[in-house]
Coordinates of C-alpha atoms in Angstrom, one line a residue:
M1 CA 42.9 6.2 -34.0
K2 CA 39.3 5.4 -36.7
K3 CA 39.5 1.9 -35.6
Q4 CA 38.8 2.9 -31.8
R5 CA 36.6 6.0 -32.8
Y6 CA 34.2 3.5 -34.4
T7 CA 34.6 0.9 -31.3
L8 CA 33.9 3.0 -28.6
I9 CA 30.9 4.3 -31.2
A10 CA 29.6 0.5 -31.4
A11 CA 30.2 0.1 -27.3
M12 CA 28.4 3.2 -26.7
A13 CA 24.8 2.2 -28.9
S14 CA 25.2 -1.7 -27.4
L15 CA 25.0 0.6 -23.7
L16 CA 21.9 2.4 -24.7
F17 CA 19.5 -0.2 -25.6
I18 CA 20.8 -2.8 -22.6
S19 CA 17.1 -3.8 -21.2
C20 CA 15.7 -0.7 -18.9
D21 CA 17.3 -0.9 -15.5
K22 CA 18.9 2.4 -16.2
I23 CA 19.8 3.0 -19.4
S24 CA 16.9 3.6 -22.5
P25 CA 17.6 5.4 -25.9
T26 CA 14.8 8.1 -25.0
G27 CA 14.8 7.7 -21.3
I28 CA 18.2 9.2 -20.4
L29 CA 18.9 10.6 -23.0
I30 CA 16.3 12.5 -25.1
A31 CA 12.6 11.8 -23.2
E32 CA 10.0 12.3 -25.7
T33 CA 8.4 15.2 -24.0
A34 CA 9.8 18.2 -23.9
V35 CA 9.7 19.8 -20.2
E36 CA 8.7 22.9 -22.0
D37 CA 5.0 21.5 -22.1
R38 CA 5.1 19.8 -19.3
I39 CA 5.2 22.8 -16.7
K40 CA 3.2 24.6 -18.9
M41 CA 0.5 21.7 -18.4
S42 CA 1.7 21.7 -14.8
Y43 CA 1.1 24.7 -14.0
E44 CA -2.2 25.0 -15.2
Y45 CA -3.6 22.8 -13.5
F46 CA -1.3 24.1 -10.0
S47 CA -2.5 27.1 -10.1
R48 CA -6.3 26.2 -10.9
Y49 CA -6.6 23.4 -8.1
M50 CA -3.6 23.2 -6.2
D51 CA -4.5 25.7 -3.9
E52 CA -7.3 22.9 -2.8
E53 CA -5.7 20.4 -2.5
R54 CA -1.4 22.0 -1.4
E55 CA -2.0 22.2 2.8
I56 CA -1.8 19.4 5.2
F57 CA -2.2 19.9 8.9
A58 CA 0.5 18.2 10.9
P59 CA -1.0 15.8 13.7
D60 CA -0.9 17.4 17.3
Q61 CA 1.7 14.8 18.2
D62 CA 5.3 15.2 19.5
E63 CA 6.4 14.4 15.5
Y64 CA 5.2 13.6 12.4
T65 CA 6.5 11.3 9.5
F66 CA 7.2 11.4 6.0
L67 CA 8.0 8.2 3.9
V68 CA 11.1 8.4 0.5
G69 CA 10.8 6.1 -1.9
A70 CA 12.5 6.0 -5.9
D71 CA 12.6 4.3 -8.8
S72 CA 9.7 1.8 -8.5
H73 CA 9.3 0.8 -12.2
L74 CA 6.2 -1.3 -11.6
T75 CA 5.8 -3.9 -14.3
N76 CA 3.6 -7.0 -14.0
D77 CA 4.8 -7.3 -10.3
D78 CA 3.7 -4.6 -7.6
G79 CA 5.4 -6.0 -5.0
R80 CA 7.8 -3.5 -4.0
L81 CA 5.7 -0.4 -4.3
R82 CA 2.4 -2.2 -2.4
E83 CA 5.4 -3.0 0.5
M84 CA 6.2 1.2 0.5
M85 CA 2.4 1.8 1.2
Q86 CA 1.7 -0.7 3.6
N87 CA 4.3 0.4 5.1
S88 CA 4.0 3.9 6.0
L89 CA 0.2 2.4 6.5
D90 CA 1.7 1.0 9.5
H91 CA 3.9 3.6 10.6
D92 CA 1.0 6.2 9.7
D93 CA 3.1 8.0 7.9
L94 CA 2.0 11.9 7.0
L95 CA 2.4 11.5 3.2
M96 CA 5.0 9.7 0.6
A97 CA 6.8 10.7 -2.2
H98 CA 8.2 9.2 -4.8
L99 CA 10.9 10.2 -6.6
G100 CA 9.7 9.3 -10.5
D101 CA 10.2 6.4 -12.6
I102 CA 7.3 4.9 -11.1
A103 CA 6.5 2.3 -13.4
D104 CA 7.5 1.6 -16.6
T105 CA 5.2 2.6 -19.6
K106 CA 2.6 0.5 -20.5
A107 CA -0.9 1.2 -20.2
E108 CA -1.2 -2.7 -18.5
Y109 CA 1.2 -0.7 -15.8
Y110 CA -0.6 1.7 -15.2
V111 CA -3.8 0.3 -15.1
R112 CA -2.1 -1.9 -12.1
L113 CA -1.3 1.6 -10.4
E114 CA -3.8 3.0 -10.5
D115 CA -6.4 0.2 -8.6
L116 CA -3.1 -0.3 -6.6
L117 CA -3.3 3.6 -6.2
T118 CA -7.5 2.8 -5.3
E119 CA -6.9 0.5 -2.8
Y120 CA -4.4 1.9 -0.5
K121 CA -6.4 5.4 -1.2
R122 CA -9.7 3.4 0.7
K123 CA -7.4 1.1 3.6
W124 CA -5.7 5.0 4.5
A125 CA -9.5 6.6 4.1
R126 CA -10.7 3.6 6.5
K127 CA -8.0 3.9 8.8
H128 CA -8.1 7.9 9.8
Y129 CA -11.9 8.3 8.7
K130 CA -15.0 7.1 10.7
T131 CA -16.6 5.1 7.9
V132 CA -20.5 4.7 6.9
F133 CA -21.5 1.8 5.0
V134 CA -25.0 3.1 3.3
G135 CA -26.0 0.9 0.8
D136 CA -27.4 -3.4 1.8
K137 CA -24.7 -4.8 3.4
D138 CA -26.3 -8.2 1.9
D139 CA -26.2 -7.1 -1.5
P140 CA -22.8 -8.2 -2.7
S141 CA -22.1 -5.8 -5.7
Q142 CA -22.8 -2.4 -3.2
V143 CA -20.3 -3.8 -0.7
I144 CA -17.6 -3.7 -3.0
S145 CA -18.8 -0.5 -4.2
D146 CA -17.0 2.6 -3.7
D147 CA -20.1 4.5 -4.0
L148 CA -21.7 3.3 -1.2
Y149 CA -19.0 3.9 1.3
F150 CA -18.6 7.7 2.8
Y151 CA -15.6 8.8 5.1
I152 CA -16.5 11.2 8.4
D153 CA -14.1 13.7 9.5
T154 CA -15.1 13.4 13.3
V155 CA -13.1 16.5 13.3
T156 CA -15.5 18.5 11.3
N157 CA -17.6 16.2 11.3
T158 CA -17.5 16.6 6.9
P159 CA -18.7 13.4 4.8
Y160 CA -16.2 12.8 1.9
A161 CA -16.9 10.0 -0.6
L162 CA -13.6 8.2 -1.3
E163 CA -13.2 10.2 -5.2
D164 CA -13.1 13.5 -3.0
L165 CA -9.9 12.5 -0.3
K166 CA -6.2 13.2 -1.3
Y167 CA -4.3 10.4 -1.0
P168 CA -1.0 11.8 0.6
F169 CA 0.7 10.0 -2.0
Y170 CA 3.5 12.9 -3.9
P171 CA 5.0 11.6 -6.9
V172 CA 8.1 13.5 -8.9
V173 CA 8.2 12.4 -12.8
G174 CA 11.2 10.5 -14.2
N175 CA 12.2 9.8 -17.8
H176 CA 10.8 6.0 -17.8
D177 CA 7.3 7.9 -17.0
I178 CA 7.5 10.1 -20.1
T179 CA 9.1 7.8 -22.8
H180 CA 6.8 5.9 -25.4
S181 CA 3.9 8.9 -24.7
G182 CA 4.4 8.1 -20.9
W183 CA 3.0 11.3 -19.9
A184 CA -0.7 11.0 -20.5
L185 CA -0.1 8.3 -18.7
W186 CA 0.7 9.7 -15.6
A187 CA -1.2 13.0 -16.2
N188 CA -4.0 11.1 -15.8
L189 CA -3.2 10.2 -12.7
F190 CA -1.5 12.8 -10.7
H191 CA -1.9 15.7 -13.5
T192 CA 1.2 17.6 -12.7
S193 CA 4.8 16.7 -12.2
F194 CA 6.0 20.5 -10.8
Y195 CA 3.8 21.3 -7.3
S196 CA 4.5 22.2 -4.1
I197 CA 2.4 21.4 -0.6
Y198 CA 3.0 22.3 2.7
V199 CA 2.9 21.1 6.5
I200 CA 0.7 23.3 8.9
V201 CA 2.9 22.8 12.0
S202 CA 0.9 25.4 14.1
E203 CA -2.1 27.9 14.0
F204 CA -1.6 30.4 17.0
Q205 CA -3.3 34.3 16.1
D206 CA -2.0 35.5 13.5
T207 CA 1.4 33.0 13.3
R208 CA 0.6 30.0 10.7
V209 CA 4.1 27.9 10.7
V210 CA 4.6 25.7 8.0
D211 CA 7.0 22.8 6.8
N212 CA 7.3 23.3 3.0
F213 CA 7.9 20.0 0.4
I214 CA 9.0 20.8 -3.3
F215 CA 8.6 18.9 -6.4
L216 CA 10.4 19.6 -9.3
D217 CA 9.9 18.3 -13.0
T218 CA 13.2 17.5 -14.0
A219 CA 12.9 14.1 -16.1
N220 CA 14.4 15.5 -19.2
A221 CA 18.1 15.9 -16.8
T222 CA 17.0 19.7 -16.9
L223 CA 14.8 22.3 -15.4
G224 CA 13.6 24.2 -18.5
R225 CA 12.8 27.8 -18.9
E226 CA 9.5 27.6 -18.4
Q227 CA 10.6 26.4 -15.3
V228 CA 13.2 28.3 -13.9
N229 CA 10.9 31.3 -14.3
L230 CA 8.1 30.2 -12.4
I231 CA 10.4 28.9 -9.8
E232 CA 12.2 32.3 -9.3
Q233 CA 8.7 33.7 -9.1
N234 CA 8.3 32.3 -5.9
V235 CA 5.0 29.8 -7.0
L236 CA 6.2 26.8 -5.1
T237 CA 6.8 28.9 -1.9
P238 CA 4.3 29.8 0.7
D239 CA 4.0 33.8 -0.1
E240 CA 4.8 34.7 3.3
Q241 CA 4.5 39.0 2.4
A242 CA 1.3 38.4 1.4
E243 CA 0.1 36.3 4.9
I244 CA 1.5 37.7 7.6
G245 CA 2.6 35.9 10.5
L246 CA 3.6 33.1 8.0
Q247 CA 6.6 31.4 8.6
V248 CA 8.4 28.3 6.4
R249 CA 9.9 26.5 8.9
N250 CA 11.7 23.0 7.3
T251 CA 11.9 22.9 3.4
F252 CA 12.3 19.9 1.7
V253 CA 12.6 19.2 -2.1
F254 CA 12.0 16.6 -4.3
S255 CA 14.0 15.6 -7.6
H256 CA 14.2 12.2 -10.0
T257 CA 17.6 13.8 -11.9
S258 CA 20.3 14.2 -9.2
I259 CA 22.7 17.0 -8.7
F260 CA 25.2 14.6 -7.9
H261 CA 27.2 12.5 -10.2
V262 CA 27.6 9.2 -7.1
S263 CA 29.8 7.0 -9.7
T264 CA 32.3 7.8 -12.6
T265 CA 31.2 4.0 -14.6
E266 CA 27.3 4.4 -15.6
L267 CA 25.5 6.0 -17.8
T268 CA 23.0 8.4 -16.9
S269 CA 21.8 12.2 -17.0
S270 CA 22.8 14.6 -15.1
F271 CA 21.7 18.7 -14.6
A272 CA 24.1 20.7 -17.6
R273 CA 27.0 22.8 -15.0
E274 CA 25.1 26.2 -14.9
E275 CA 21.4 24.4 -14.5
T276 CA 23.8 23.1 -11.2
Y277 CA 25.3 25.8 -10.3
F278 CA 20.9 27.5 -10.4
L279 CA 19.3 24.9 -8.4
L280 CA 22.1 24.9 -5.7
D281 CA 21.9 27.8 -5.6
Q282 CA 18.2 28.1 -5.1
I283 CA 18.4 25.5 -2.5
K284 CA 20.1 27.9 -0.4
K285 CA 18.1 30.5 -1.0
W286 CA 14.9 28.1 -0.5
N287 CA 17.3 27.3 3.2
V288 CA 17.0 23.0 2.4
D289 CA 17.0 20.9 4.7
I290 CA 17.3 17.7 3.6
A291 CA 17.4 17.0 -0.8
F292 CA 15.7 13.6 -2.0
F293 CA 16.7 12.3 -5.1
G294 CA 16.4 9.2 -7.6
H295 CA 17.7 7.9 -11.0
V296 CA 20.9 6.5 -10.3
H297 CA 19.8 3.3 -8.4
E298 CA 23.2 4.1 -6.3
W299 CA 22.5 5.7 -2.6
D300 CA 24.5 8.6 -1.6
E301 CA 24.3 11.1 1.4
R302 CA 26.5 14.0 0.9
R303 CA 26.0 17.2 3.0
N304 CA 26.2 20.7 1.1
G305 CA 26.4 23.7 3.3
N306 CA 23.6 23.5 5.4
T307 CA 21.9 20.9 3.3
Q308 CA 21.3 17.2 3.4
F309 CA 21.2 15.9 0.0
L310 CA 20.0 12.0 -0.3
T311 CA 20.5 10.0 -3.5
L312 CA 18.7 6.7 -2.6
Q313 CA 18.9 3.2 -5.0
T314 CA 15.6 1.4 -6.6
M315 CA 13.5 -0.2 -5.2
C316 CA 12.5 -1.9 -8.3
E317 CA 13.3 -5.8 -7.8
K318 CA 14.4 -5.8 -11.8
S319 CA 17.7 -3.8 -10.1
N320 CA 17.5 -5.0 -6.5
P321 CA 15.9 -8.5 -6.4
G322 CA 17.4 -8.8 -2.6
P323 CA 15.6 -7.6 0.2
G324 CA 17.6 -4.1 1.6
D325 CA 17.5 -0.4 2.6
Y326 CA 15.8 1.2 -0.5
L327 CA 13.5 3.5 1.2
V328 CA 13.9 6.8 3.6
R329 CA 12.0 7.9 6.8
V330 CA 11.9 10.9 7.7
H331 CA 10.9 12.0 11.8
V332 CA 9.6 16.4 12.2
K333 CA 9.5 16.9 15.4
K334 CA 7.4 18.7 17.2
D335 CA 9.6 21.7 17.9
G336 CA 11.0 21.5 14.5
T337 CA 14.5 19.6 14.1
L338 CA 14.7 16.7 11.9
S339 CA 16.3 12.6 11.7
W340 CA 15.8 10.6 9.1
E341 CA 16.3 6.6 8.9
R342 CA 16.5 4.3 6.0
V343 CA 13.6 1.7 5.9
H344 CA 14.0 -2.1 5.2
M345 CA 11.8 -3.4 2.4
N346 CA 11.8 -7.5 2.5
Y347 CA 9.6 -8.7 -0.6
T348 CA 10.7 -10.3 -2.7
K349 CA 8.9 -12.4 -6.4
P350 CA 8.0 -15.1 -5.0

């Protein structure tokens, strides 16, 4: 019996040190940054600045769409995440959501990530705004300078510098994002791990109809006390009582850690039972239409009550080297009806 026990412990230890696709000794089981500290820092930013960035106006069209991906684990090759951003740009998605583990935790990977975000923010701005260059077009050094371009909202005739525009890419934090002091790198780009935004669908007289998007910090496979308290204080939902005529139409939730175990053969963290019940109950209270999860790298879809639960496969090429349906696009019709489809990715490393 003792020998079998030691054999089991050794096997578990060897699993913990497998290269990082799904298992990391400080990522899956522990994670280096405490959720309470992250939530306090995130809420400080969210409460001060997020109101300025929280609202997105839906286009006056038959529908708007948004794209969801998970677990890109960006390293030296940004091909898959680049494909997601290009796909979104080509399809005029209103926004993108990423379900955690966006990059493996090295400074050079985050430099690459920041460059990629800046590149696609520039492409997005030039597609959706009128671009004005105020430098010398014959000076190559000026032509490549973002400081000499302004982007004009043709509806309000308001000019913006690139840095003042909010690129509609919304991530949640994952366990690999916070290992090896990675929270500092992640927070430098995204500032907050816990927030919500809402899409304004219509405004007529005293009535405003919105779709709410809720992003949770579940990187440690726990909501933590601070996050639970803030959720219970309704800080993630538009205040329908304070704003007369406000109506929440659809609600979407985004989390790295999944509520459900999609496989009995993999060692991946999930919530404690009490938190699972709390989150399921909260999803019911929020009347969530679709809840999205990552982390386990496997596809899973199921329905519980009125909520569709989707767990996305990883888009990381290390885990999925071949093409596949790794993304999800949601279609939101003008009347509020929803549909979703899996989106194929083609990139493979040359």
